[in-house]
PDB file of C-alpha atoms in Angstrom:
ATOM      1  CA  UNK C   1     -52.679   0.340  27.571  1.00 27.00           C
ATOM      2  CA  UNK C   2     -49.809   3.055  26.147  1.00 33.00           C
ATOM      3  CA  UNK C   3     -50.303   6.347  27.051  1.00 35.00           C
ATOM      4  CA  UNK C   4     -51.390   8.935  25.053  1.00 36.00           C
ATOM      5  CA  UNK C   5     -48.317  10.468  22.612  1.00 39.00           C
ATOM      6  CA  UNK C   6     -45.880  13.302  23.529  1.00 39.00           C
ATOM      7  CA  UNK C   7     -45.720  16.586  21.633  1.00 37.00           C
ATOM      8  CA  UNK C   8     -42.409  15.957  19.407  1.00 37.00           C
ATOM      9  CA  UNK C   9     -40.778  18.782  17.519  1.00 34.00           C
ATOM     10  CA  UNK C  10     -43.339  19.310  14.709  1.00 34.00           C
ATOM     11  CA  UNK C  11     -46.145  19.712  17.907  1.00 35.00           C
ATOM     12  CA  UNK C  12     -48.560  16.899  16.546  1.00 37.00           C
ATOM     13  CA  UNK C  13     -47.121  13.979  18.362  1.00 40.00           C
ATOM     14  CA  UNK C  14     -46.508  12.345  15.284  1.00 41.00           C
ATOM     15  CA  UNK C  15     -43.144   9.996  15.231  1.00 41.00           C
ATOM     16  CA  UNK C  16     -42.150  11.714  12.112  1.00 42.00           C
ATOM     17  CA  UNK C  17     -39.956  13.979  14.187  1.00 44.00           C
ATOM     18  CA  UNK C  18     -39.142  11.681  17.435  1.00 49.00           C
ATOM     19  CA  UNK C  19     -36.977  12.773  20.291  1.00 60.00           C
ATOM     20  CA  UNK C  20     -35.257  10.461  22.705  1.00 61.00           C
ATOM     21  CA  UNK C  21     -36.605  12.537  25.499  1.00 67.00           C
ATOM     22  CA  UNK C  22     -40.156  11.673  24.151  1.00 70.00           C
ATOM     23  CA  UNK C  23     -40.774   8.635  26.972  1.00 71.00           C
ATOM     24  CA  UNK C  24     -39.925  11.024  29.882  1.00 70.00           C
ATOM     25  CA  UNK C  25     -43.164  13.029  28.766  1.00 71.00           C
ATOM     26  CA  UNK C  26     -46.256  10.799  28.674  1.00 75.00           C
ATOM     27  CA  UNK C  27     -48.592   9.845  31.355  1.00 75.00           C
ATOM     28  CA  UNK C  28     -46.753   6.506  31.945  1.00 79.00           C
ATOM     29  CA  UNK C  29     -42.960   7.371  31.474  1.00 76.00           C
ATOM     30  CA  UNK C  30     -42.453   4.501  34.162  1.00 77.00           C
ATOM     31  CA  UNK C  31     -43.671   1.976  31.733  1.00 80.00           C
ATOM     32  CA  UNK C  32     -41.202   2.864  28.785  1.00 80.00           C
ATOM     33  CA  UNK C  33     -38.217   2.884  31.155  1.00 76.00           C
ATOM     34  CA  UNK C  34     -39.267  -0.096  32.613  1.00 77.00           C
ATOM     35  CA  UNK C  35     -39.341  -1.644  29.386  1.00 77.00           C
ATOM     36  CA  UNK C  36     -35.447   0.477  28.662  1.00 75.00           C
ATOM     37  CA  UNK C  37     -34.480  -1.125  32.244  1.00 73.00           C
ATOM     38  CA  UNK C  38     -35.170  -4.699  31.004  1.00 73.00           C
ATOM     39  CA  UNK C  39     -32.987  -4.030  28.026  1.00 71.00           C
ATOM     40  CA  UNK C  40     -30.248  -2.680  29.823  1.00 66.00           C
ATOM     41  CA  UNK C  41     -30.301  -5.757  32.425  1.00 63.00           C
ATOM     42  CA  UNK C  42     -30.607  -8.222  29.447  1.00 57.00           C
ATOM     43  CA  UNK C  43     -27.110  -7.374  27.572  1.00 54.00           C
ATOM     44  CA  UNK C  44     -27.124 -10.001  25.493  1.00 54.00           C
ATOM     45  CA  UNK C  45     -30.870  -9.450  24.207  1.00 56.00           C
ATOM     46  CA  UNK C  46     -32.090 -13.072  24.770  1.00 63.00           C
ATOM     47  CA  UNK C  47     -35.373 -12.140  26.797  1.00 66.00           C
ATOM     48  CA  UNK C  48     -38.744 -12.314  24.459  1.00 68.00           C
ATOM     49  CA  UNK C  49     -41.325  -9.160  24.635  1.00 68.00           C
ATOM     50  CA  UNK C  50     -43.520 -12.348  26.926  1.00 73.00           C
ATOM     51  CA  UNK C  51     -40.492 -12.201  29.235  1.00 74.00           C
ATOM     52  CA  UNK C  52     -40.139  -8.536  29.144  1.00 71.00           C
ATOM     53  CA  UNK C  53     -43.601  -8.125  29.950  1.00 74.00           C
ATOM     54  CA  UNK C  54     -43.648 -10.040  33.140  1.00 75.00           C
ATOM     55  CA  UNK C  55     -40.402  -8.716  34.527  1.00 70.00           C
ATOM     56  CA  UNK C  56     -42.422  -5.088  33.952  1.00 72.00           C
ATOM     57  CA  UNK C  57     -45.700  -6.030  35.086  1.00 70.00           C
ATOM     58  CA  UNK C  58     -47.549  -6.000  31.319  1.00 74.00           C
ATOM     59  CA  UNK C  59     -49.056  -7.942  29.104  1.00 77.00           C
ATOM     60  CA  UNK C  60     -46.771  -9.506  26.003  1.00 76.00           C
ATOM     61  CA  UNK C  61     -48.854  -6.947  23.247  1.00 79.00           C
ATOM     62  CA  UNK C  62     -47.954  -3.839  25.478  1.00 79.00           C
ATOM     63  CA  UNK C  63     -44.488  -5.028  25.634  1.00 78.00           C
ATOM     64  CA  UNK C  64     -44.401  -4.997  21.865  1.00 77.00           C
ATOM     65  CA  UNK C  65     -46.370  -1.614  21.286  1.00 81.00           C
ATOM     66  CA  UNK C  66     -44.193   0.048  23.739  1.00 81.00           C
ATOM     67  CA  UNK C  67     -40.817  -1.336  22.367  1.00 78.00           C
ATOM     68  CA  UNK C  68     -42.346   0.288  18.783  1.00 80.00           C
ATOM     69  CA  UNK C  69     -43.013   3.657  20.669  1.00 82.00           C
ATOM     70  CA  UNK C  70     -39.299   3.489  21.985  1.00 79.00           C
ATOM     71  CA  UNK C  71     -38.314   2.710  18.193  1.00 77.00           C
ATOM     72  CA  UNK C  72     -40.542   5.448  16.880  1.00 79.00           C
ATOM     73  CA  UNK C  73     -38.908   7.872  19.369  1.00 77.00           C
ATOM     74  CA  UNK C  74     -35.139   7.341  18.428  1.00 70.00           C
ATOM     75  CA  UNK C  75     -33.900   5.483  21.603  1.00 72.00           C
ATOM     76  CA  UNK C  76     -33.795   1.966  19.954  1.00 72.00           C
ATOM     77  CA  UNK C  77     -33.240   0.779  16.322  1.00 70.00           C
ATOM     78  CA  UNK C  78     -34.501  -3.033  15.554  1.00 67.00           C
ATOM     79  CA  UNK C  79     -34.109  -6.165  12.643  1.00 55.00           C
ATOM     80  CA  UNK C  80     -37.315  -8.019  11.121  1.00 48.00           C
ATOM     81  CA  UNK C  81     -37.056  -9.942  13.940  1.00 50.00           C
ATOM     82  CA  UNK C  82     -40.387  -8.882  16.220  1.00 46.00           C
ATOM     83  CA  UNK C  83     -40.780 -11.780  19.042  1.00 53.00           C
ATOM     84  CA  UNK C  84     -37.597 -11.196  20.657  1.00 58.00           C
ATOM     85  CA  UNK C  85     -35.687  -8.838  22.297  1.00 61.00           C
ATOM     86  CA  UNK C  86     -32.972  -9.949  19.936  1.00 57.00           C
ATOM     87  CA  UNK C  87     -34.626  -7.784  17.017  1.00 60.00           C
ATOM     88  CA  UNK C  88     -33.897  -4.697  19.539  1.00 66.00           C
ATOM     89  CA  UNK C  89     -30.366  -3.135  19.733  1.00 59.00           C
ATOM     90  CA  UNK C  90     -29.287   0.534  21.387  1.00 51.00           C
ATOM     91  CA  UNK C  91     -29.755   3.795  18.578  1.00 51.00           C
ATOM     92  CA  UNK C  92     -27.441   6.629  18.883  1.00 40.00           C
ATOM     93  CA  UNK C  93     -29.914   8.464  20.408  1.00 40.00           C
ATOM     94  CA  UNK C  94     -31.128   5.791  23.374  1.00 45.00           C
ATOM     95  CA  UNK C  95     -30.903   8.079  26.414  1.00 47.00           C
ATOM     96  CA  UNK C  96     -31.337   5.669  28.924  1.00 49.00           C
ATOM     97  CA  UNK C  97     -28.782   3.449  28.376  1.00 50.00           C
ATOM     98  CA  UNK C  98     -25.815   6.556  28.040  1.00 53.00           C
ATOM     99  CA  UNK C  99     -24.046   7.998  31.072  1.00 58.00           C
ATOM    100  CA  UNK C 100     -25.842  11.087  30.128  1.00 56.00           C
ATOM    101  CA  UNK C 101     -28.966   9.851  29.717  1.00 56.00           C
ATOM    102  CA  UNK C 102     -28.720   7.941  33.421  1.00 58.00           C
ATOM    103  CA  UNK C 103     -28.258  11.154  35.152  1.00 64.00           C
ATOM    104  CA  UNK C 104     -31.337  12.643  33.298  1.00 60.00           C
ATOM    105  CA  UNK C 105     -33.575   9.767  34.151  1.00 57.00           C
ATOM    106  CA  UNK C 106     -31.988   9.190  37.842  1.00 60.00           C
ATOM    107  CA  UNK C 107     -33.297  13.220  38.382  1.00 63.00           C
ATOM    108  CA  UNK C 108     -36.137  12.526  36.702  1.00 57.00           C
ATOM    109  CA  UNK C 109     -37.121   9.212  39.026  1.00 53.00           C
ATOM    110  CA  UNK C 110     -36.876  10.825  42.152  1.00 54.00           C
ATOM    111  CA  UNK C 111     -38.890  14.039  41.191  1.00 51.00           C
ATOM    112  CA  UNK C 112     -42.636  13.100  40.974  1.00 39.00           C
ATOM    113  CA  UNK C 113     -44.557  14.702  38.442  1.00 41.00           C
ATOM    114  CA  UNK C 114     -47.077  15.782  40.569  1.00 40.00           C
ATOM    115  CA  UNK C 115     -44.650  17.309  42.646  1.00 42.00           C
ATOM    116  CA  UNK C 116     -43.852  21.491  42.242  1.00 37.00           C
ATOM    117  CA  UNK C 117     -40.543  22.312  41.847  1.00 42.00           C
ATOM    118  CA  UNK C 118     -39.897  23.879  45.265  1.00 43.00           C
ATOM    119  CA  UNK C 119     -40.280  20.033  46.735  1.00 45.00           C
ATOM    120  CA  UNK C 120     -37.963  18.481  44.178  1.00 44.00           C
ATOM    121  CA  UNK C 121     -35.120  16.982  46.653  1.00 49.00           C
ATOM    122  CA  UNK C 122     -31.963  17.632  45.856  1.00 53.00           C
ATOM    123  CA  UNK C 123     -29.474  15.106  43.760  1.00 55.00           C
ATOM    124  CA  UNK C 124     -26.963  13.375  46.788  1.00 54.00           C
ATOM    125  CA  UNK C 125     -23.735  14.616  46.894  1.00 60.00           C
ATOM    126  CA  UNK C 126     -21.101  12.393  45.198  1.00 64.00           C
ATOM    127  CA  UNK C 127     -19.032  11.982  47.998  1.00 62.00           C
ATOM    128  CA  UNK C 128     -22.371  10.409  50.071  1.00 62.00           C
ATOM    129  CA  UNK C 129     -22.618   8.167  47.047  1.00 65.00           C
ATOM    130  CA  UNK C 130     -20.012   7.024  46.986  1.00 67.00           C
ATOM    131  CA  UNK C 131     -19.937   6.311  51.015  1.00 61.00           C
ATOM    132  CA  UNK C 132     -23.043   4.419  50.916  1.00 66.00           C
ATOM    133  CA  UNK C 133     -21.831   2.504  47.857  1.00 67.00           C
ATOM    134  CA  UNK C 134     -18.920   1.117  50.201  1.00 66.00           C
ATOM    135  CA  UNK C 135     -21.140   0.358  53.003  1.00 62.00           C
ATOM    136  CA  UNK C 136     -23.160  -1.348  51.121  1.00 66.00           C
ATOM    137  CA  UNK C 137     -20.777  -3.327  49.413  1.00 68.00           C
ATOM    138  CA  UNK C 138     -18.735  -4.271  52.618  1.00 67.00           C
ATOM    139  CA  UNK C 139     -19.021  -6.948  55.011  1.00 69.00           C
ATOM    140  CA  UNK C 140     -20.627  -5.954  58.581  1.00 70.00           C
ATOM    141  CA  UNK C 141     -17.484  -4.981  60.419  1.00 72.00           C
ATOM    142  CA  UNK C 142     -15.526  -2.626  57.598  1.00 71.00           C
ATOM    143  CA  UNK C 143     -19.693  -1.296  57.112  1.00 67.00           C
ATOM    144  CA  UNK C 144     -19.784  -0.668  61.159  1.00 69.00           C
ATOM    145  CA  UNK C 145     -16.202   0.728  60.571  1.00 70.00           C
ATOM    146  CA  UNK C 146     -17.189   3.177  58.052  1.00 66.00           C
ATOM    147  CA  UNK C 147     -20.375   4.378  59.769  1.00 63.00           C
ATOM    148  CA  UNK C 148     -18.731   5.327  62.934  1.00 67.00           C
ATOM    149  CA  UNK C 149     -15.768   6.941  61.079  1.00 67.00           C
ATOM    150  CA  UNK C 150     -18.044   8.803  58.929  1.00 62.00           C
ATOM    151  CA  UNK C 151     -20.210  10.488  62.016  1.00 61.00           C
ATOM    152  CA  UNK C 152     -17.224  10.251  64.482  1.00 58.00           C
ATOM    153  CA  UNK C 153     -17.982   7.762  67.035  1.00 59.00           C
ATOM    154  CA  UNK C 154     -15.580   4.800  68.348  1.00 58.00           C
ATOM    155  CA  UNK C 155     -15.981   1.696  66.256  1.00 54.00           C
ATOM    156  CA  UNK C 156     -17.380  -1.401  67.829  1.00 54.00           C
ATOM    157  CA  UNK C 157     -15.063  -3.515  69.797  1.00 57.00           C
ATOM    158  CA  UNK C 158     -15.129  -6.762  68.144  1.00 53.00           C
ATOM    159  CA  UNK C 159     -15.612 -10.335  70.312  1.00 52.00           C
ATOM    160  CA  UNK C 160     -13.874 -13.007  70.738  1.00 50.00           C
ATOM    161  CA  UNK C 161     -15.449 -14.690  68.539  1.00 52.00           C
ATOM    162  CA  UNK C 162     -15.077 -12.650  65.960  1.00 56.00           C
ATOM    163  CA  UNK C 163     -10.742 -12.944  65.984  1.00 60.00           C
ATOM    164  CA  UNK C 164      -8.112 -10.320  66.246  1.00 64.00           C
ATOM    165  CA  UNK C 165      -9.271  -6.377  66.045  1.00 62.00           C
ATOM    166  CA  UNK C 166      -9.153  -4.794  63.079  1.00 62.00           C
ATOM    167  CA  UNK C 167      -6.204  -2.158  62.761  1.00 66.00           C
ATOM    168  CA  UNK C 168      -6.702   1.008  64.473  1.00 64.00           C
ATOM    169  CA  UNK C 169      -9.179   3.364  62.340  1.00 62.00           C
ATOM    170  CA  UNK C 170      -7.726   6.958  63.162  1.00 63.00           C
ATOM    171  CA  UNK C 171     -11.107   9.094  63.395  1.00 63.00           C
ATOM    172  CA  UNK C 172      -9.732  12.519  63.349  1.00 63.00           C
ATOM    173  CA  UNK C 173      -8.367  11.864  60.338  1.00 63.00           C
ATOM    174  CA  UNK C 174     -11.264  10.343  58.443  1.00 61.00           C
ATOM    175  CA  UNK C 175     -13.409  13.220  59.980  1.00 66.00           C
ATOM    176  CA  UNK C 176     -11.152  15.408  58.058  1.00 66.00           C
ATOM    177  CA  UNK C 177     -11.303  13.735  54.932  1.00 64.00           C
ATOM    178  CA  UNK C 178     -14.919  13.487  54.713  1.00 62.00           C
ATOM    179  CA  UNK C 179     -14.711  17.155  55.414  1.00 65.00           C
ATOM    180  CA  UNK C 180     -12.177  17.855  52.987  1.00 66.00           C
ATOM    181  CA  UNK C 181     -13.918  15.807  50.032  1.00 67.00           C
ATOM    182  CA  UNK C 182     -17.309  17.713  50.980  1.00 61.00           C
ATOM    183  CA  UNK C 183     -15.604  20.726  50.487  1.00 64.00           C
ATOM    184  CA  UNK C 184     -14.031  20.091  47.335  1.00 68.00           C
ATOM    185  CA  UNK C 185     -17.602  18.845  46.119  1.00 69.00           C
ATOM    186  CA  UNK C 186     -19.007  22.463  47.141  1.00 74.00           C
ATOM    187  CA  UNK C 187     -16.509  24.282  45.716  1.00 82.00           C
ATOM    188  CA  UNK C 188     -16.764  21.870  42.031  1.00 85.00           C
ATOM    189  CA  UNK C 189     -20.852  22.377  42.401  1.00 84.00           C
ATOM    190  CA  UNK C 190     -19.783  26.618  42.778  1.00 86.00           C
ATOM    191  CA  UNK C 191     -17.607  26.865  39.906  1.00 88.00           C
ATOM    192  CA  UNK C 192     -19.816  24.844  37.308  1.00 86.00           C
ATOM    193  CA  UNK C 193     -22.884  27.415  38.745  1.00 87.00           C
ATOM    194  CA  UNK C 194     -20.567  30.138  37.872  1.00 90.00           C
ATOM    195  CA  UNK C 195     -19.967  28.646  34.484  1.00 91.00           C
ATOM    196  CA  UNK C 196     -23.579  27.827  34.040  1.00 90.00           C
ATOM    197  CA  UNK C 197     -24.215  31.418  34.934  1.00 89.00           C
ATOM    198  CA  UNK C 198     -22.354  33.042  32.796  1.00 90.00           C
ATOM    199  CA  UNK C 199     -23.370  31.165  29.614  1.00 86.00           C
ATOM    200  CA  UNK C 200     -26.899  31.552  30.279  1.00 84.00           C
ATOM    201  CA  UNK C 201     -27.275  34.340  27.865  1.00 85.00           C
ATOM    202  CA  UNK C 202     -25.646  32.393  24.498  1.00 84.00           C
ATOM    203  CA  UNK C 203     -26.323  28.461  26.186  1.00 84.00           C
ATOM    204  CA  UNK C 204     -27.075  27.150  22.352  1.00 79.00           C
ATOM    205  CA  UNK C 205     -23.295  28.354  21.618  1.00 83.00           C
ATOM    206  CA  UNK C 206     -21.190  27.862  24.330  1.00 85.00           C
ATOM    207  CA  UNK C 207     -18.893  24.183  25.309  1.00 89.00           C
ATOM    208  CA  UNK C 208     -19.597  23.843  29.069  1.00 90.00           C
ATOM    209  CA  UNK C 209     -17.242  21.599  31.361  1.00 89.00           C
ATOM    210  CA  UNK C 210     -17.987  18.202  32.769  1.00 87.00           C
ATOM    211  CA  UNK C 211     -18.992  19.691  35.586  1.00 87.00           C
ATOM    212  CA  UNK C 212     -21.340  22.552  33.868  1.00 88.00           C
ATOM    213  CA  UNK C 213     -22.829  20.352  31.610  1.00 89.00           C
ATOM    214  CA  UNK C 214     -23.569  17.567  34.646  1.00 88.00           C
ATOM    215  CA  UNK C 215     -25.673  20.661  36.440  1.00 88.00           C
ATOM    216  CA  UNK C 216     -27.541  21.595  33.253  1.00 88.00           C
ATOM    217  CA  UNK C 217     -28.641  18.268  32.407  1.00 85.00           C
ATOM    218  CA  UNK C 218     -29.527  17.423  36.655  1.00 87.00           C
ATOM    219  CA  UNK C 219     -31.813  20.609  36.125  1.00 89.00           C
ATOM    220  CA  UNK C 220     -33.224  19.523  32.555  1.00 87.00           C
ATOM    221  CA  UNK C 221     -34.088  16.384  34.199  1.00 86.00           C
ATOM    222  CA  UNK C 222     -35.798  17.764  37.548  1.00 86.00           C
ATOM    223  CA  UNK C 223     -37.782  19.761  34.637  1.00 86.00           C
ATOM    224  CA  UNK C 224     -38.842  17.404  32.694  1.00 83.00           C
ATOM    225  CA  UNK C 225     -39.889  15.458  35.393  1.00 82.00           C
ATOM    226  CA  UNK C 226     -42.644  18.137  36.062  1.00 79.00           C
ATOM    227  CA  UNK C 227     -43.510  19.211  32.558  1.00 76.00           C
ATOM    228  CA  UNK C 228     -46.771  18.260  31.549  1.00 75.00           C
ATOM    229  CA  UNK C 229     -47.305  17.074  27.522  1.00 75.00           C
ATOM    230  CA  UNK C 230     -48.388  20.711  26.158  1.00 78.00           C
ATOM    231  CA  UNK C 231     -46.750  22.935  28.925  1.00 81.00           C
ATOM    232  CA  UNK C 232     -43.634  24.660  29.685  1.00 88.00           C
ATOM    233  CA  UNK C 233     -41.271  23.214  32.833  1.00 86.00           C
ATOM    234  CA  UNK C 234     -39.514  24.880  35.563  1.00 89.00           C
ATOM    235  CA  UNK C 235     -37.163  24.052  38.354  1.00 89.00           C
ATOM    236  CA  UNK C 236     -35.543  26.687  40.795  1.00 90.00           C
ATOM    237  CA  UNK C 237     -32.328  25.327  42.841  1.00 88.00           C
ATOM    238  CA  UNK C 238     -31.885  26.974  45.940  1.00 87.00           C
ATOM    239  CA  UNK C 239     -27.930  25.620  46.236  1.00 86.00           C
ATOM    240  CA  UNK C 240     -26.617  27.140  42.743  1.00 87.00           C
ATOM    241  CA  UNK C 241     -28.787  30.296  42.908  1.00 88.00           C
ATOM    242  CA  UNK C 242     -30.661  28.866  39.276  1.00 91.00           C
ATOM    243  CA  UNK C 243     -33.359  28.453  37.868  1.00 92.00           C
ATOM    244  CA  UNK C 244     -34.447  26.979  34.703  1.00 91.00           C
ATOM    245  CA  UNK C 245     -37.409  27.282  32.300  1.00 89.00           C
ATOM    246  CA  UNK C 246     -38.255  25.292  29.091  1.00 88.00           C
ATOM    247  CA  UNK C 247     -40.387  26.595  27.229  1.00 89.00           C
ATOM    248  CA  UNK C 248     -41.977  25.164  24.236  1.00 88.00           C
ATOM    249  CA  UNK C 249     -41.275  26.469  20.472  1.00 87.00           C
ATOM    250  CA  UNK C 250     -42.984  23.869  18.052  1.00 88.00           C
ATOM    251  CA  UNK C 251     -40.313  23.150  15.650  1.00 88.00           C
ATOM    252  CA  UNK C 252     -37.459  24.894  17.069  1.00 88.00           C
ATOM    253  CA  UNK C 253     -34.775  22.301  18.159  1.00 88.00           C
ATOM    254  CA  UNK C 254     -31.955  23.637  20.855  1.00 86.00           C
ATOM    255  CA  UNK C 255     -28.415  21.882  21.270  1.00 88.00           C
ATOM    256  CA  UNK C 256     -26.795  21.868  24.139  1.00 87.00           C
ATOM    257  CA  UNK C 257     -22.919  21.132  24.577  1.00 89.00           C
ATOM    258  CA  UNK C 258     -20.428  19.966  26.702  1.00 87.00           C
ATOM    259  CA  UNK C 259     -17.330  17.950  27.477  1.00 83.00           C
ATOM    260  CA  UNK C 260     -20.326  14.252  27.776  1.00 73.00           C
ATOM    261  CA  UNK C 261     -21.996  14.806  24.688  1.00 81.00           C
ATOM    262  CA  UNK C 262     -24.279  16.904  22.901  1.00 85.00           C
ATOM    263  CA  UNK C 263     -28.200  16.763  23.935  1.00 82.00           C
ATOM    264  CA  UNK C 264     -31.012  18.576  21.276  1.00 84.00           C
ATOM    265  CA  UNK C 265     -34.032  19.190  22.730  1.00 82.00           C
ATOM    266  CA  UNK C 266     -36.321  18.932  19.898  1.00 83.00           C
ATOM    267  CA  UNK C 267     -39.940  21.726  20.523  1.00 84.00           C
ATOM    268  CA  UNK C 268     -38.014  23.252  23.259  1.00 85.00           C
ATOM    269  CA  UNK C 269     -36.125  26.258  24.212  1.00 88.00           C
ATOM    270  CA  UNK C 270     -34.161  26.719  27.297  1.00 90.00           C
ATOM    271  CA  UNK C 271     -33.860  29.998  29.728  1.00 91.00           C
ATOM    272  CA  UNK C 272     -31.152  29.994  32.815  1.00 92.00           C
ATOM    273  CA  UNK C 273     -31.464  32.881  34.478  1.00 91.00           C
ATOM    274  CA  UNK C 274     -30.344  33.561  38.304  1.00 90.00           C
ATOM    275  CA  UNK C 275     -32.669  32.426  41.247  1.00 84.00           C
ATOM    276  CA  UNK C 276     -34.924  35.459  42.458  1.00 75.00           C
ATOM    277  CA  UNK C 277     -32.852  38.503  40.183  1.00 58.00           C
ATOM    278  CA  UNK C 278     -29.342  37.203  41.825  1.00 54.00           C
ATOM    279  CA  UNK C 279     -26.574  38.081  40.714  1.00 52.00           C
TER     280      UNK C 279
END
């Protein structure tokens, strides 16, 4: 059973005006990017909406209806074809397939609607991302190598069994870089505050950098994620000193730049402002 439709820019929830941040708003958001997740995973398209709807958890009708939603919205375009994912390829506008758009709905996934603002956890750091990509992409030793070198305790000593030690793993020095890399991450997340900061006041206007635009869009996501279908959103971020409100304005569409892309938010406008009259 779909969910009941999002206000779009004209405020009637009509398709007529559709916004690929429409699925992100209804009751069951988790459905539609279920049913985006199954087109992503399926590159070459060759899954019908039957498939589609047991891989989600549906019935083959809803998989349909919702794929038309998605279609209505902007974030796919489709062929006469209907049975088949096939008759389904990625629009210009398809959110949650862009590099962009997987930031937005990563924020937006790990911020529960029914969760206030103050609760939302923080996005990881890059560098921890990156560390727990390794580990989990290495075999047991180099993962019990990078654990211990990461909190700064001897590596395992390795059996007999198990053949020749690996080389030596110099801790210090992989204590420092860790260090040194979550530095440089603090200092990037500083400046593109900064940045943020001072283009609060003409945001519709001003080209922000990568790493500007990346905070914007975490803290349009974490806002989205708590705005309900006829209210205004807000987020407050404790690390950049930030906060952000949308607030909606039937038929006014904002657009927001940077170095990734351009996002309009369609029925929305957007306020930055410090955290708690900062400066």
């Amino acid at each position: 059973m779909l969910g009941a439709s999002p206000v779009t820019a004209s405020g009637t929830g009509s398709p007529a005006s559709p916004t690929g941040l429409a699925h992100l708003l209804v009751p069951d958001s988790g459905s539609y990017q279920a049913v985006l997740g199954a087109l992503d995973g399926d590159r070459e398209l060759r899954l019908t909406a039957t498939e589609v709807a047991s891989a989600t958890g549906g019935d083959p009708d809803g998989a349909r209806a919702r794929l038309e939603r998605l279609v209505a919205w902007g974030n796919v375009t489709r062929t006469d074809e209907a049975d088949s994912l096939v008759a389904y390829r990625a629009g210009t506008v398809r959110y949650g397939l862009t590099d962009l758009g997987r930031r937005i709905l990563r924020a937006v996934s790990a911020t529960s609607v029914e969760v206030a603002a103050a609760t939302a956890p923080d996005p990881p750091s890059r560098w921890l991302a990156e560390l727990a990509g390794r580990v989990d992409a290495a075999g047991d030793e180099e993962a019990a190598r990078l654990y211990a070198a990461a909190i700064g305790v001897p590596s395992p000593e390795p059996t007999a069994a198990e053949g020749p030690p690996p080389p030596a793993l110099d801790l210090a020095a992989a204590r420092e870089a860790v260090l040194e890399r979550d530095g440089r991450a603090g200092r990037e997340l500083a400046r593109a505050s900064g940045e943020l900061r001072e283009a609060a006041a003409d945001l519709a206007r001003r080209r922000l950098s990568r790493g500007a635009f990346r905070l914007l869009t975490d803290l349009l996501g974490r806002a989205l994620a708590q705005a309900a279908p006829d209210g205004d959103a807000y987020v407050a971020d404790a690390p950049t000193g930030l906060e952000l409100q949308l607030l909606r304005a039937p038929g006014v569409r904002t657009p927001l730049y940077g170095e990734d892309g351009v996002i309009t938010l369609d029925g929305f406008k957007v306020r930055v402002a410090p955290l708690d009259g900062r400066s």
